[in-house]
Amino acid sequence: MKCMLGYKQNSTQILYQGKLVPVTHVQAGPCTITQVKTEAKDGYQAIQVGFHVAKKINKAKRGHLKELSHFRYLQEFRIPAKERISFERGKIIDASIFAEGDSVKVTGTTKGRGFQGVVKRHKFAGGKKSHGHKDQLRMPGSLGAGGVQKVPKGKRMAGHMGNRKRTVHNLTVMRVDAKNNILTLKGALPGAHGGLVKITDNI
């Protein structure tokens, strides 16, 4: 089980086997294992990792981490029951656990867009520009049948857009810079530049 926290960096393109491939760089770790959960004690297998050393944390985190560093982010990763846990509290994991060609999935928080209309939020075509239409270009149109006398549940309308947790699967690790803890992943990742992302095996 390979798992890691990191920060999304810049997007670019690299030359791979004579073709230009779009990639995204990720500052992956280093992360410290802060807790190991076992089937016998906790009912399931998991590890908790800490990322990004912080100056100030609350007393609950301070008591939990004790002799370890103070971390801004704590994240738990479940380990399959059939897999044997080989991690220890205090162990540091970095980008070297991944290899070129690995298939991973990345979870992040998408960019917040605020309150948006149906054209931007749901890709509606909008109304006609002429033939009697006035101020209808970006309107949603009909909201339902006249006889029902209500708007059907789940109707796509204007509202808050973005700032949601999203996962992208089947991303290929193109390059691993173990010295600087930089992963180069094929494709695009959710979130803004500098956003926190969670990288795990594509199981």
mmCIF file of C-alpha atoms in Angstrom:
data_model
loop_
_atom_site.group_PDB
_atom_site.id
_atom_site.type_symbol
_atom_site.label_atom_id
_atom_site.label_comp_id
_atom_site.label_asym_id
_atom_site.label_seq_id
_atom_site.Cartn_x
_atom_site.Cartn_y
_atom_site.Cartn_z
ATOM 1 C CA MET A 1 0.000 0.000 0.000
ATOM 2 C CA LYS A 2 1.515 3.288 -1.148
ATOM 3 C CA CYS A 3 0.062 6.515 0.240
ATOM 4 C CA MET A 4 1.247 10.090 0.485
ATOM 5 C CA LEU A 5 0.149 13.678 1.092
ATOM 6 C CA GLY A 6 1.507 16.513 -0.991
ATOM 7 C CA TYR A 7 0.980 19.884 -2.605
ATOM 8 C CA LYS A 8 -0.068 20.355 -6.207
ATOM 9 C CA GLN A 9 2.547 22.298 -8.158
ATOM 10 C CA ASN A 10 2.709 23.617 -11.710
ATOM 11 C CA SER A 11 1.377 21.902 -14.832
ATOM 12 C CA THR A 12 3.602 21.532 -17.872
ATOM 13 C CA GLN A 13 4.452 19.074 -20.634
ATOM 14 C CA ILE A 14 7.337 16.679 -21.155
ATOM 15 C CA LEU A 15 8.702 14.771 -24.127
ATOM 16 C CA TYR A 16 8.078 11.050 -23.644
ATOM 17 C CA GLN A 17 8.926 8.535 -26.386
ATOM 18 C CA GLY A 18 8.787 11.263 -29.016
ATOM 19 C CA LYS A 19 5.405 12.654 -27.904
ATOM 20 C CA LEU A 20 4.450 15.665 -25.790
ATOM 21 C CA VAL A 21 2.641 14.513 -22.652
ATOM 22 C CA PRO A 22 0.736 16.902 -20.313
ATOM 23 C CA VAL A 23 1.891 16.427 -16.715
ATOM 24 C CA THR A 24 1.469 17.939 -13.248
ATOM 25 C CA HIS A 25 4.209 18.181 -10.634
ATOM 26 C CA VAL A 26 3.407 17.278 -7.016
ATOM 27 C CA GLN A 27 5.484 18.109 -3.943
ATOM 28 C CA ALA A 28 5.019 14.676 -2.338
ATOM 29 C CA GLY A 29 5.924 14.570 1.331
ATOM 30 C CA PRO A 30 7.976 13.884 3.266
ATOM 31 C CA CYS A 31 5.307 12.464 5.583
ATOM 32 C CA THR A 32 5.732 10.974 9.054
ATOM 33 C CA ILE A 33 3.681 8.043 10.326
ATOM 34 C CA THR A 34 1.975 9.304 13.491
ATOM 35 C CA GLN A 35 -0.216 6.294 14.324
ATOM 36 C CA VAL A 36 -0.559 2.629 13.327
ATOM 37 C CA LYS A 37 -3.969 0.986 13.760
ATOM 38 C CA THR A 38 -4.291 -2.798 13.876
ATOM 39 C CA GLU A 39 -7.124 -5.298 13.465
ATOM 40 C CA ALA A 40 -6.744 -6.571 17.028
ATOM 41 C CA LYS A 41 -6.795 -3.193 18.757
ATOM 42 C CA ASP A 42 -8.905 -0.955 16.499
ATOM 43 C CA GLY A 43 -10.931 -3.411 14.416
ATOM 44 C CA TYR A 44 -9.293 -2.422 11.126
ATOM 45 C CA GLN A 45 -5.859 -1.771 9.659
ATOM 46 C CA ALA A 46 -4.755 1.774 8.912
ATOM 47 C CA ILE A 47 -1.917 4.238 9.243
ATOM 48 C CA GLN A 48 -2.128 7.930 10.052
ATOM 49 C CA VAL A 49 0.440 10.241 8.484
ATOM 50 C CA GLY A 50 1.387 13.814 9.305
ATOM 51 C CA PHE A 51 2.438 16.375 6.712
ATOM 52 C CA HIS A 52 3.767 19.964 6.765
ATOM 53 C CA VAL A 53 5.368 20.928 10.062
ATOM 54 C CA ALA A 54 3.332 23.688 11.739
ATOM 55 C CA LYS A 55 4.373 26.252 14.350
ATOM 56 C CA LYS A 56 1.173 26.103 16.395
ATOM 57 C CA ILE A 57 -1.320 23.265 16.899
ATOM 58 C CA ASN A 58 -4.091 22.716 19.426
ATOM 59 C CA LYS A 59 -3.624 20.772 22.661
ATOM 60 C CA ALA A 60 -5.446 17.702 21.370
ATOM 61 C CA LYS A 61 -3.000 17.312 18.481
ATOM 62 C CA ARG A 62 -0.059 18.135 20.748
ATOM 63 C CA GLY A 63 -0.990 15.319 23.113
ATOM 64 C CA HIS A 64 -1.595 12.895 20.253
ATOM 65 C CA LEU A 65 1.719 13.596 18.518
ATOM 66 C CA LYS A 66 3.787 13.846 21.741
ATOM 67 C CA GLU A 67 7.459 13.377 20.826
ATOM 68 C CA LEU A 68 6.837 13.780 17.077
ATOM 69 C CA SER A 69 6.855 17.067 15.184
ATOM 70 C CA HIS A 70 3.788 19.290 15.047
ATOM 71 C CA PHE A 71 1.960 18.699 11.758
ATOM 72 C CA ARG A 72 -0.637 20.851 10.058
ATOM 73 C CA TYR A 73 -2.327 17.917 8.317
ATOM 74 C CA LEU A 74 -3.143 14.455 9.658
ATOM 75 C CA GLN A 75 -4.619 11.893 7.271
ATOM 76 C CA GLU A 76 -5.623 8.269 7.804
ATOM 77 C CA PHE A 77 -5.110 5.662 5.082
ATOM 78 C CA ARG A 78 -6.835 2.285 5.360
ATOM 79 C CA ILE A 79 -4.718 -0.811 4.708
ATOM 80 C CA PRO A 80 -6.440 -3.897 3.187
ATOM 81 C CA ALA A 81 -6.959 -6.686 5.735
ATOM 82 C CA LYS A 82 -5.018 -9.190 3.625
ATOM 83 C CA GLU A 83 -1.970 -6.899 3.528
ATOM 84 C CA ARG A 84 0.540 -7.086 6.354
ATOM 85 C CA ILE A 85 1.386 -3.781 8.045
ATOM 86 C CA SER A 86 5.108 -3.050 7.858
ATOM 87 C CA PHE A 87 4.951 0.542 9.121
ATOM 88 C CA GLU A 88 6.129 1.916 12.458
ATOM 89 C CA ARG A 89 5.252 5.109 14.298
ATOM 90 C CA GLY A 90 7.797 7.818 13.544
ATOM 91 C CA LYS A 91 8.894 6.344 10.214
ATOM 92 C CA ILE A 92 9.328 8.904 7.418
ATOM 93 C CA ILE A 93 7.969 8.138 3.947
ATOM 94 C CA ASP A 94 8.866 10.166 0.880
ATOM 95 C CA ALA A 95 8.448 10.151 -2.892
ATOM 96 C CA SER A 96 10.843 7.219 -3.277
ATOM 97 C CA ILE A 97 8.041 4.756 -2.394
ATOM 98 C CA PHE A 98 6.635 5.386 -5.886
ATOM 99 C CA ALA A 99 8.242 4.229 -9.119
ATOM 100 C CA GLU A 100 7.908 5.261 -12.746
ATOM 101 C CA GLY A 101 4.942 3.556 -14.365
ATOM 102 C CA ASP A 102 2.901 3.233 -11.154
ATOM 103 C CA SER A 103 -0.837 3.842 -11.486
ATOM 104 C CA VAL A 104 -2.222 6.121 -8.759
ATOM 105 C CA LYS A 105 -5.356 8.018 -7.846
ATOM 106 C CA VAL A 106 -5.278 11.593 -6.559
ATOM 107 C CA THR A 107 -7.877 13.264 -4.331
ATOM 108 C CA GLY A 108 -8.063 17.024 -3.939
ATOM 109 C CA THR A 109 -10.452 19.941 -3.436
ATOM 110 C CA THR A 110 -11.566 21.681 -6.615
ATOM 111 C CA LYS A 111 -11.290 25.430 -7.060
ATOM 112 C CA GLY A 112 -14.160 27.377 -5.490
ATOM 113 C CA ARG A 113 -16.138 29.369 -8.084
ATOM 114 C CA GLY A 114 -18.712 30.950 -5.793
ATOM 115 C CA PHE A 115 -22.348 31.383 -6.870
ATOM 116 C CA GLN A 116 -22.649 30.691 -10.604
ATOM 117 C CA GLY A 117 -25.458 30.528 -13.144
ATOM 118 C CA VAL A 118 -26.589 27.522 -15.139
ATOM 119 C CA VAL A 119 -24.484 28.344 -18.214
ATOM 120 C CA LYS A 120 -21.189 28.193 -16.313
ATOM 121 C CA ARG A 121 -22.237 25.631 -13.698
ATOM 122 C CA HIS A 122 -24.078 23.089 -15.881
ATOM 123 C CA LYS A 123 -22.983 24.074 -19.421
ATOM 124 C CA PHE A 124 -26.494 25.125 -20.496
ATOM 125 C CA ALA A 125 -26.692 26.562 -24.006
ATOM 126 C CA GLY A 126 -28.766 29.561 -22.905
ATOM 127 C CA GLY A 127 -31.664 31.165 -24.758
ATOM 128 C CA LYS A 128 -31.893 32.611 -28.227
ATOM 129 C CA LYS A 129 -30.370 35.995 -29.010
ATOM 130 C CA SER A 130 -33.204 37.224 -31.215
ATOM 131 C CA HIS A 131 -36.764 36.466 -32.414
ATOM 132 C CA GLY A 132 -38.584 38.057 -29.532
ATOM 133 C CA HIS A 133 -36.218 37.001 -26.757
ATOM 134 C CA LYS A 134 -35.162 39.724 -24.356
ATOM 135 C CA ASP A 135 -32.700 39.256 -21.472
ATOM 136 C CA GLN A 136 -32.940 35.460 -21.891
ATOM 137 C CA LEU A 137 -29.445 34.670 -23.158
ATOM 138 C CA ARG A 138 -28.177 33.081 -19.917
ATOM 139 C CA MET A 139 -31.519 32.110 -18.381
ATOM 140 C CA PRO A 140 -32.258 28.471 -17.373
ATOM 141 C CA GLY A 141 -35.502 28.223 -19.356
ATOM 142 C CA SER A 142 -38.423 26.055 -18.228
ATOM 143 C CA LEU A 143 -38.257 24.664 -14.681
ATOM 144 C CA GLY A 144 -40.885 21.947 -15.183
ATOM 145 C CA ALA A 145 -44.369 21.112 -16.443
ATOM 146 C CA GLY A 146 -47.225 23.526 -15.792
ATOM 147 C CA GLY A 147 -49.665 20.975 -14.390
ATOM 148 C CA VAL A 148 -47.378 19.630 -11.665
ATOM 149 C CA GLN A 149 -47.159 23.050 -10.013
ATOM 150 C CA LYS A 150 -43.721 22.462 -8.510
ATOM 151 C CA VAL A 151 -40.046 22.263 -9.455
ATOM 152 C CA PRO A 152 -38.886 18.605 -9.720
ATOM 153 C CA LYS A 153 -36.279 17.460 -7.206
ATOM 154 C CA GLY A 154 -32.719 17.478 -8.559
ATOM 155 C CA LYS A 155 -33.417 20.178 -11.154
ATOM 156 C CA ARG A 156 -30.142 21.713 -12.330
ATOM 157 C CA MET A 157 -30.188 25.374 -11.342
ATOM 158 C CA ALA A 158 -27.845 28.188 -10.359
ATOM 159 C CA GLY A 159 -25.925 27.778 -7.107
ATOM 160 C CA HIS A 160 -22.563 27.288 -5.443
ATOM 161 C CA MET A 161 -19.932 25.841 -7.765
ATOM 162 C CA GLY A 162 -16.635 24.163 -6.921
ATOM 163 C CA ASN A 163 -14.883 23.664 -3.565
ATOM 164 C CA ARG A 164 -15.751 19.943 -3.563
ATOM 165 C CA LYS A 165 -13.645 16.847 -2.967
ATOM 166 C CA ARG A 166 -12.881 15.061 -6.227
ATOM 167 C CA THR A 167 -10.776 11.992 -7.092
ATOM 168 C CA VAL A 168 -9.003 11.359 -10.403
ATOM 169 C CA HIS A 169 -8.156 7.712 -11.114
ATOM 170 C CA ASN A 170 -5.627 5.969 -13.362
ATOM 171 C CA LEU A 171 -2.899 8.613 -13.325
ATOM 172 C CA THR A 172 0.533 7.356 -14.377
ATOM 173 C CA VAL A 173 3.726 8.316 -12.542
ATOM 174 C CA MET A 174 6.008 9.602 -15.299
ATOM 175 C CA ARG A 175 9.022 10.657 -13.212
ATOM 176 C CA VAL A 176 10.178 10.417 -9.593
ATOM 177 C CA ASP A 177 12.634 12.948 -8.152
ATOM 178 C CA ALA A 178 13.428 11.262 -4.830
ATOM 179 C CA LYS A 179 16.003 13.908 -3.887
ATOM 180 C CA ASN A 180 13.522 16.804 -4.027
ATOM 181 C CA ASN A 181 10.366 14.719 -3.366
ATOM 182 C CA ILE A 182 8.763 15.698 -6.666
ATOM 183 C CA LEU A 183 6.347 13.372 -8.470
ATOM 184 C CA THR A 184 5.479 14.000 -12.117
ATOM 185 C CA LEU A 185 1.998 12.655 -12.873
ATOM 186 C CA LYS A 186 0.422 12.334 -16.299
ATOM 187 C CA GLY A 187 -2.697 14.476 -16.715
ATOM 188 C CA ALA A 188 -4.483 17.084 -14.600
ATOM 189 C CA LEU A 189 -5.198 17.106 -10.863
ATOM 190 C CA PRO A 190 -8.127 18.680 -8.999
ATOM 191 C CA GLY A 191 -7.564 21.919 -7.114
ATOM 192 C CA ALA A 192 -5.501 25.067 -7.295
ATOM 193 C CA HIS A 193 -1.740 25.500 -7.367
ATOM 194 C CA GLY A 194 -0.464 24.762 -3.867
ATOM 195 C CA GLY A 195 -3.571 22.791 -2.895
ATOM 196 C CA LEU A 196 -3.355 19.710 -0.677
ATOM 197 C CA VAL A 197 -3.690 16.391 -2.528
ATOM 198 C CA LYS A 198 -3.839 12.776 -1.371
ATOM 199 C CA ILE A 199 -1.991 10.193 -3.495
ATOM 200 C CA THR A 200 -2.695 6.468 -3.149
ATOM 201 C CA ASP A 201 -2.450 3.257 -5.130
ATOM 202 C CA ASN A 202 -5.069 2.910 -7.843
ATOM 203 C CA ILE A 203 -6.824 -0.069 -6.226
#
